């Protein structure tokens, strides 16, 4: 199949992390260098994705439960008038 959202998140967070490691490593000798790192960006994005997937599964479970309860309300017989 085609790559999905998970691949895009993985690529984005991996690039942010790799850039941050490289930036910190290159500025190690010169502490006066202003380094922008994105370690927290990688962690926050992955956390949001996992939270979203968890909430989606909870919603699917509740929907299945609600549909099951609606099916139980169906009468066994019906009178056609």
PDB file of N, CA and C in Angstrom:
ATOM      1  N   UNK A   1       0.811  -1.192   0.000  1.00  0.00           N
ATOM      2  CA  UNK A   1       0.000   0.000   0.000  1.00  0.00           C
ATOM      3  C   UNK A   1       0.853   1.254   0.000  1.00  0.00           C
ATOM      4  N   UNK A   2       0.193   2.345  -0.133  1.00  0.00           N
ATOM      5  CA  UNK A   2       0.858   3.645  -0.158  1.00  0.00           C
ATOM      6  C   UNK A   2       1.229   4.072   1.263  1.00  0.00           C
ATOM      7  N   UNK A   3       2.315   4.815   1.390  1.00  0.00           N
ATOM      8  CA  UNK A   3       2.683   5.305   2.720  1.00  0.00           C
ATOM      9  C   UNK A   3       1.601   6.238   3.271  1.00  0.00           C
ATOM     10  N   UNK A   4       1.370   6.138   4.549  1.00  0.00           N
ATOM     11  CA  UNK A   4       0.315   6.936   5.171  1.00  0.00           C
ATOM     12  C   UNK A   4       0.870   8.015   6.083  1.00  0.00           C
ATOM     13  N   UNK A   5       0.006   8.475   6.962  1.00  0.00           N
ATOM     14  CA  UNK A   5       0.357   9.555   7.869  1.00  0.00           C
ATOM     15  C   UNK A   5       1.491   9.161   8.811  1.00  0.00           C
ATOM     16  N   UNK A   6       1.526   7.893   9.221  1.00  0.00           N
ATOM     17  CA  UNK A   6       2.569   7.453  10.146  1.00  0.00           C
ATOM     18  C   UNK A   6       3.964   7.635   9.556  1.00  0.00           C
ATOM     19  N   UNK A   7       4.097   7.387   8.259  1.00  0.00           N
ATOM     20  CA  UNK A   7       5.397   7.560   7.602  1.00  0.00           C
ATOM     21  C   UNK A   7       5.785   9.038   7.582  1.00  0.00           C
ATOM     22  N   UNK A   8       4.825   9.904   7.331  1.00  0.00           N
ATOM     23  CA  UNK A   8       5.107  11.337   7.307  1.00  0.00           C
ATOM     24  C   UNK A   8       5.516  11.841   8.692  1.00  0.00           C
ATOM     25  N   UNK A   9       4.835  11.380   9.724  1.00  0.00           N
ATOM     26  CA  UNK A   9       5.187  11.773  11.088  1.00  0.00           C
ATOM     27  C   UNK A   9       6.574  11.264  11.431  1.00  0.00           C
ATOM     28  N   UNK A  10       6.860  10.016  11.068  1.00  0.00           N
ATOM     29  CA  UNK A  10       8.171   9.438  11.346  1.00  0.00           C
ATOM     30  C   UNK A  10       9.276  10.223  10.637  1.00  0.00           C
ATOM     31  N   UNK A  11       9.057  10.564   9.385  1.00  0.00           N
ATOM     32  CA  UNK A  11      10.069  11.333   8.642  1.00  0.00           C
ATOM     33  C   UNK A  11      10.281  12.712   9.250  1.00  0.00           C
ATOM     34  N   UNK A  12       9.198  13.393   9.569  1.00  0.00           N
ATOM     35  CA  UNK A  12       9.308  14.735  10.139  1.00  0.00           C
ATOM     36  C   UNK A  12       9.990  14.760  11.486  1.00  0.00           C
ATOM     37  N   UNK A  13       9.592  13.849  12.356  1.00  0.00           N
ATOM     38  CA  UNK A  13      10.194  13.831  13.688  1.00  0.00           C
ATOM     39  C   UNK A  13      11.640  13.344  13.647  1.00  0.00           C
ATOM     40  N   UNK A  14      11.933  12.400  12.762  1.00  0.00           N
ATOM     41  CA  UNK A  14      13.318  11.930  12.631  1.00  0.00           C
ATOM     42  C   UNK A  14      14.225  13.025  12.094  1.00  0.00           C
ATOM     43  N   UNK A  15      13.740  13.785  11.127  1.00  0.00           N
ATOM     44  CA  UNK A  15      14.531  14.899  10.591  1.00  0.00           C
ATOM     45  C   UNK A  15      14.768  15.965  11.657  1.00  0.00           C
ATOM     46  N   UNK A  16      13.738  16.287  12.419  1.00  0.00           N
ATOM     47  CA  UNK A  16      13.890  17.287  13.483  1.00  0.00           C
ATOM     48  C   UNK A  16      14.898  16.820  14.519  1.00  0.00           C
ATOM     49  N   UNK A  17      14.828  15.543  14.881  1.00  0.00           N
ATOM     50  CA  UNK A  17      15.758  15.008  15.880  1.00  0.00           C
ATOM     51  C   UNK A  17      17.184  14.972  15.328  1.00  0.00           C
ATOM     52  N   UNK A  18      17.347  14.495  14.086  1.00  0.00           N
ATOM     53  CA  UNK A  18      18.684  14.407  13.483  1.00  0.00           C
ATOM     54  C   UNK A  18      19.298  15.798  13.331  1.00  0.00           C
ATOM     55  N   UNK A  19      18.505  16.773  12.906  1.00  0.00           N
ATOM     56  CA  UNK A  19      19.002  18.140  12.792  1.00  0.00           C
ATOM     57  C   UNK A  19      19.457  18.663  14.153  1.00  0.00           C
ATOM     58  N   UNK A  20      18.674  18.385  15.177  1.00  0.00           N
ATOM     59  CA  UNK A  20      19.009  18.863  16.520  1.00  0.00           C
ATOM     60  C   UNK A  20      20.307  18.247  17.018  1.00  0.00           C
ATOM     61  N   UNK A  21      20.478  16.943  16.791  1.00  0.00           N
ATOM     62  CA  UNK A  21      21.716  16.286  17.209  1.00  0.00           C
ATOM     63  C   UNK A  21      22.900  16.894  16.467  1.00  0.00           C
ATOM     64  N   UNK A  22      22.754  17.087  15.177  1.00  0.00           N
ATOM     65  CA  UNK A  22      23.834  17.665  14.370  1.00  0.00           C
ATOM     66  C   UNK A  22      24.148  19.101  14.805  1.00  0.00           C
ATOM     67  N   UNK A  23      23.121  19.905  15.046  1.00  0.00           N
ATOM     68  CA  UNK A  23      23.331  21.292  15.455  1.00  0.00           C
ATOM     69  C   UNK A  23      24.043  21.376  16.800  1.00  0.00           C
ATOM     70  N   UNK A  24      23.632  20.541  17.736  1.00  0.00           N
ATOM     71  CA  UNK A  24      24.273  20.551  19.049  1.00  0.00           C
ATOM     72  C   UNK A  24      25.719  20.065  18.932  1.00  0.00           C
ATOM     73  N   UNK A  25      25.945  19.027  18.126  1.00  0.00           N
ATOM     74  CA  UNK A  25      27.301  18.491  17.964  1.00  0.00           C
ATOM     75  C   UNK A  25      28.229  19.508  17.307  1.00  0.00           C
ATOM     76  N   UNK A  26      27.746  20.216  16.306  1.00  0.00           N
ATOM     77  CA  UNK A  26      28.587  21.194  15.607  1.00  0.00           C
ATOM     78  C   UNK A  26      28.865  22.432  16.450  1.00  0.00           C
ATOM     79  N   UNK A  27      27.989  22.745  17.376  1.00  0.00           N
ATOM     80  CA  UNK A  27      28.199  23.929  18.214  1.00  0.00           C
ATOM     81  C   UNK A  27      28.853  23.578  19.550  1.00  0.00           C
ATOM     82  N   UNK A  28      29.280  22.357  19.722  1.00  0.00           N
ATOM     83  CA  UNK A  28      29.860  21.900  20.987  1.00  0.00           C
ATOM     84  C   UNK A  28      31.106  22.698  21.363  1.00  0.00           C
ATOM     85  N   UNK A  29      31.938  23.006  20.371  1.00  0.00           N
ATOM     86  CA  UNK A  29      33.189  23.710  20.639  1.00  0.00           C
ATOM     87  C   UNK A  29      32.987  25.188  20.973  1.00  0.00           C
ATOM     88  N   UNK A  30      31.930  25.785  20.424  1.00  0.00           N
ATOM     89  CA  UNK A  30      31.718  27.219  20.587  1.00  0.00           C
ATOM     90  C   UNK A  30      30.391  27.464  21.301  1.00  0.00           C
ATOM     91  N   UNK A  31      30.396  27.616  22.623  1.00  0.00           N
ATOM     92  CA  UNK A  31      29.151  27.805  23.370  1.00  0.00           C
ATOM     93  C   UNK A  31      28.418  29.099  23.038  1.00  0.00           C
ATOM     94  N   UNK A  32      29.109  30.057  22.425  1.00  0.00           N
ATOM     95  CA  UNK A  32      28.447  31.320  22.092  1.00  0.00           C
ATOM     96  C   UNK A  32      27.558  31.183  20.861  1.00  0.00           C
ATOM     97  N   UNK A  33      27.657  30.080  20.148  1.00  0.00           N
ATOM     98  CA  UNK A  33      26.829  29.864  18.964  1.00  0.00           C
ATOM     99  C   UNK A  33      25.370  29.675  19.377  1.00  0.00           C
ATOM    100  N   UNK A  34      24.491  30.397  18.697  1.00  0.00           N
ATOM    101  CA  UNK A  34      23.058  30.295  18.980  1.00  0.00           C
ATOM    102  C   UNK A  34      22.495  29.097  18.208  1.00  0.00           C
ATOM    103  N   UNK A  35      22.185  28.048  18.936  1.00  0.00           N
ATOM    104  CA  UNK A  35      21.703  26.811  18.319  1.00  0.00           C
ATOM    105  C   UNK A  35      20.207  26.674  18.559  1.00  0.00           C
ATOM    106  N   UNK A  36      19.480  26.403  17.490  1.00  0.00           N
ATOM    107  CA  UNK A  36      18.052  26.118  17.599  1.00  0.00           C
ATOM    108  C   UNK A  36      17.886  24.611  17.483  1.00  0.00           C
ATOM    109  N   UNK A  37      17.452  23.995  18.563  1.00  0.00           N
ATOM    110  CA  UNK A  37      17.219  22.552  18.486  1.00  0.00           C
ATOM    111  C   UNK A  37      15.726  22.273  18.567  1.00  0.00           C
ATOM    112  N   UNK A  38      15.363  21.122  18.085  1.00  0.00           N
ATOM    113  CA  UNK A  38      13.951  20.751  17.986  1.00  0.00           C
ATOM    114  C   UNK A  38      13.671  19.416  18.659  1.00  0.00           C
ATOM    115  N   UNK A  39      14.398  19.127  19.738  1.00  0.00           N
ATOM    116  CA  UNK A  39      14.159  17.874  20.455  1.00  0.00           C
ATOM    117  C   UNK A  39      12.725  17.808  20.980  1.00  0.00           C
ATOM    118  N   UNK A  40      12.263  18.916  21.546  1.00  0.00           N
ATOM    119  CA  UNK A  40      10.911  18.917  22.113  1.00  0.00           C
ATOM    120  C   UNK A  40       9.846  18.802  21.033  1.00  0.00           C
ATOM    121  N   UNK A  41      10.131  19.320  19.841  1.00  0.00           N
ATOM    122  CA  UNK A  41       9.170  19.226  18.744  1.00  0.00           C
ATOM    123  C   UNK A  41       8.918  17.774  18.383  1.00  0.00           C
ATOM    124  N   UNK A  42       9.978  16.993  18.286  1.00  0.00           N
ATOM    125  CA  UNK A  42       9.824  15.570  17.970  1.00  0.00           C
ATOM    126  C   UNK A  42       8.976  14.876  19.031  1.00  0.00           C
ATOM    127  N   UNK A  43       9.285  15.123  20.280  1.00  0.00           N
ATOM    128  CA  UNK A  43       8.560  14.462  21.371  1.00  0.00           C
ATOM    129  C   UNK A  43       7.087  14.876  21.403  1.00  0.00           C
ATOM    130  N   UNK A  44       6.821  16.157  21.213  1.00  0.00           N
ATOM    131  CA  UNK A  44       5.438  16.642  21.262  1.00  0.00           C
ATOM    132  C   UNK A  44       4.629  16.091  20.094  1.00  0.00           C
ATOM    133  N   UNK A  45       5.201  16.061  18.903  1.00  0.00           N
ATOM    134  CA  UNK A  45       4.476  15.523  17.748  1.00  0.00           C
ATOM    135  C   UNK A  45       4.131  14.056  17.939  1.00  0.00           C
ATOM    136  N   UNK A  46       5.087  13.278  18.398  1.00  0.00           N
ATOM    137  CA  UNK A  46       4.828  11.854  18.616  1.00  0.00           C
ATOM    138  C   UNK A  46       3.777  11.667  19.713  1.00  0.00           C
ATOM    139  N   UNK A  47       3.844  12.478  20.761  1.00  0.00           N
ATOM    140  CA  UNK A  47       2.848  12.395  21.833  1.00  0.00           C
ATOM    141  C   UNK A  47       1.456  12.724  21.319  1.00  0.00           C
ATOM    142  N   UNK A  48       1.331  13.769  20.509  1.00  0.00           N
ATOM    143  CA  UNK A  48       0.032  14.133  19.945  1.00  0.00           C
ATOM    144  C   UNK A  48      -0.523  13.031  19.051  1.00  0.00           C
ATOM    145  N   UNK A  49       0.326  12.410  18.255  1.00  0.00           N
ATOM    146  CA  UNK A  49      -0.129  11.336  17.373  1.00  0.00           C
ATOM    147  C   UNK A  49      -0.629  10.153  18.202  1.00  0.00           C
ATOM    148  N   UNK A  50       0.137   9.750  19.221  1.00  0.00           N
ATOM    149  CA  UNK A  50      -0.293   8.642  20.068  1.00  0.00           C
ATOM    150  C   UNK A  50      -1.577   8.978  20.813  1.00  0.00           C
ATOM    151  N   UNK A  51      -1.690  10.201  21.302  1.00  0.00           N
ATOM    152  CA  UNK A  51      -2.908  10.617  21.995  1.00  0.00           C
ATOM    153  C   UNK A  51      -4.103  10.576  21.042  1.00  0.00           C
ATOM    154  N   UNK A  52      -3.911  11.047  19.819  1.00  0.00           N
ATOM    155  CA  UNK A  52      -4.983  11.022  18.827  1.00  0.00           C
ATOM    156  C   UNK A  52      -5.429   9.609  18.505  1.00  0.00           C
ATOM    157  N   UNK A  53      -4.476   8.699  18.358  1.00  0.00           N
ATOM    158  CA  UNK A  53      -4.827   7.302  18.072  1.00  0.00           C
ATOM    159  C   UNK A  53      -5.567   6.675  19.254  1.00  0.00           C
ATOM    160  N   UNK A  54      -5.129   6.991  20.464  1.00  0.00           N
ATOM    161  CA  UNK A  54      -5.808   6.471  21.648  1.00  0.00           C
ATOM    162  C   UNK A  54      -7.252   6.976  21.709  1.00  0.00           C
ATOM    163  N   UNK A  55      -7.445   8.273  21.512  1.00  0.00           N
ATOM    164  CA  UNK A  55      -8.796   8.844  21.558  1.00  0.00           C
ATOM    165  C   UNK A  55      -9.677   8.269  20.450  1.00  0.00           C
ATOM    166  N   UNK A  56      -9.086   8.008  19.289  1.00  0.00           N
ATOM    167  CA  UNK A  56      -9.841   7.402  18.186  1.00  0.00           C
ATOM    168  C   UNK A  56     -10.322   5.999  18.568  1.00  0.00           C
ATOM    169  N   UNK A  57      -9.466   5.204  19.197  1.00  0.00           N
ATOM    170  CA  UNK A  57      -9.851   3.856  19.611  1.00  0.00           C
ATOM    171  C   UNK A  57     -10.943   3.893  20.685  1.00  0.00           C
ATOM    172  N   UNK A  58     -10.840   4.848  21.611  1.00  0.00           N
ATOM    173  CA  UNK A  58     -11.868   4.985  22.644  1.00  0.00           C
ATOM    174  C   UNK A  58     -13.211   5.336  21.990  1.00  0.00           C
ATOM    175  N   UNK A  59     -13.184   6.250  21.028  1.00  0.00           N
ATOM    176  CA  UNK A  59     -14.422   6.646  20.348  1.00  0.00           C
ATOM    177  C   UNK A  59     -15.012   5.481  19.556  1.00  0.00           C
ATOM    178  N   UNK A  60     -14.163   4.683  18.901  1.00  0.00           N
ATOM    179  CA  UNK A  60     -14.657   3.518  18.158  1.00  0.00           C
ATOM    180  C   UNK A  60     -15.312   2.515  19.100  1.00  0.00           C
ATOM    181  N   UNK A  61     -14.719   2.314  20.256  1.00  0.00           N
ATOM    182  CA  UNK A  61     -15.298   1.392  21.234  1.00  0.00           C
ATOM    183  C   UNK A  61     -16.650   1.854  21.720  1.00  0.00           C
ATOM    184  N   UNK A  62     -16.769   3.131  21.983  1.00  0.00           N
ATOM    185  CA  UNK A  62     -18.052   3.674  22.441  1.00  0.00           C
ATOM    186  C   UNK A  62     -19.105   3.592  21.341  1.00  0.00           C
ATOM    187  N   UNK A  63     -18.688   3.821  20.094  1.00  0.00           N
ATOM    188  CA  UNK A  63     -19.624   3.745  18.978  1.00  0.00           C
ATOM    189  C   UNK A  63     -20.131   2.319  18.806  1.00  0.00           C
ATOM    190  N   UNK A  64     -19.244   1.343  18.893  1.00  0.00           N
ATOM    191  CA  UNK A  64     -19.647  -0.058  18.777  1.00  0.00           C
ATOM    192  C   UNK A  64     -20.623  -0.431  19.882  1.00  0.00           C
ATOM    193  N   UNK A  65     -20.352   0.030  21.083  1.00  0.00           N
ATOM    194  CA  UNK A  65     -21.240  -0.242  22.207  1.00  0.00           C
ATOM    195  C   UNK A  65     -22.613   0.382  21.987  1.00  0.00           C
ATOM    196  N   UNK A  66     -22.641   1.600  21.497  1.00  0.00           N
ATOM    197  CA  UNK A  66     -23.917   2.288  21.262  1.00  0.00           C
ATOM    198  C   UNK A  66     -24.709   1.588  20.166  1.00  0.00           C
ATOM    199  N   UNK A  67     -24.050   1.134  19.115  1.00  0.00           N
ATOM    200  CA  UNK A  67     -24.748   0.428  18.034  1.00  0.00           C
ATOM    201  C   UNK A  67     -25.308  -0.897  18.537  1.00  0.00           C
ATOM    202  N   UNK A  68     -24.547  -1.597  19.366  1.00  0.00           N
ATOM    203  CA  UNK A  68     -25.034  -2.866  19.937  1.00  0.00           C
ATOM    204  C   UNK A  68     -26.284  -2.637  20.785  1.00  0.00           C
ATOM    205  N   UNK A  69     -26.283  -1.581  21.573  1.00  0.00           N
ATOM    206  CA  UNK A  69     -27.459  -1.280  22.394  1.00  0.00           C
ATOM    207  C   UNK A  69     -28.661  -0.914  21.531  1.00  0.00           C
ATOM    208  N   UNK A  70     -28.446  -0.230  20.421  1.00  0.00           N
ATOM    209  CA  UNK A  70     -29.552   0.100  19.519  1.00  0.00           C
ATOM    210  C   UNK A  70     -30.124  -1.150  18.867  1.00  0.00           C
ATOM    211  N   UNK A  71     -29.277  -2.094  18.498  1.00  0.00           N
ATOM    212  CA  UNK A  71     -29.747  -3.338  17.882  1.00  0.00           C
ATOM    213  C   UNK A  71     -30.579  -4.135  18.882  1.00  0.00           C
ATOM    214  N   UNK A  72     -30.209  -4.097  20.149  1.00  0.00           N
ATOM    215  CA  UNK A  72     -30.980  -4.792  21.181  1.00  0.00           C
ATOM    216  C   UNK A  72     -32.380  -4.203  21.350  1.00  0.00           C
ATOM    217  N   UNK A  73     -32.570  -2.959  20.991  1.00  0.00           N
ATOM    218  CA  UNK A  73     -33.884  -2.320  21.113  1.00  0.00           C
ATOM    219  C   UNK A  73     -34.839  -2.728  19.999  1.00  0.00           C
ATOM    220  N   UNK A  74     -34.345  -3.394  18.984  1.00  0.00           N
ATOM    221  CA  UNK A  74     -35.188  -3.800  17.850  1.00  0.00           C
ATOM    222  C   UNK A  74     -36.191  -4.851  18.320  1.00  0.00           C
ATOM    223  N   UNK A  75     -37.464  -4.662  17.983  1.00  0.00           N
ATOM    224  CA  UNK A  75     -38.474  -5.652  18.405  1.00  0.00           C
ATOM    225  C   UNK A  75     -38.308  -6.974  17.642  1.00  0.00           C
ATOM    226  N   UNK A  76     -38.733  -8.048  18.285  1.00  0.00           N
ATOM    227  CA  UNK A  76     -38.624  -9.379  17.664  1.00  0.00           C
ATOM    228  C   UNK A  76     -39.606  -9.519  16.502  1.00  0.00           C
ATOM    229  N   UNK A  77     -40.779  -8.942  16.657  1.00  0.00           N
ATOM    230  CA  UNK A  77     -41.786  -9.016  15.581  1.00  0.00           C
ATOM    231  C   UNK A  77     -42.346  -7.627  15.350  1.00  0.00           C
ATOM    232  N   UNK A  78     -42.923  -7.463  14.173  1.00  0.00           N
ATOM    233  CA  UNK A  78     -43.547  -6.182  13.833  1.00  0.00           C
ATOM    234  C   UNK A  78     -44.892  -6.462  13.176  1.00  0.00           C
ATOM    235  N   UNK A  79     -45.815  -5.560  13.372  1.00  0.00           N
ATOM    236  CA  UNK A  79     -47.136  -5.686  12.788  1.00  0.00           C
ATOM    237  C   UNK A  79     -47.237  -4.745  11.609  1.00  0.00           C
ATOM    238  N   UNK A  80     -47.490  -5.292  10.439  1.00  0.00           N
ATOM    239  CA  UNK A  80     -47.603  -4.482   9.228  1.00  0.00           C
ATOM    240  C   UNK A  80     -49.051  -4.073   9.066  1.00  0.00           C
ATOM    241  N   UNK A  81     -49.312  -2.788   9.014  1.00  0.00           N
ATOM    242  CA  UNK A  81     -50.683  -2.281   8.919  1.00  0.00           C
ATOM    243  C   UNK A  81     -50.974  -1.839   7.523  1.00  0.00           C
TER     244      UNK A  81
END
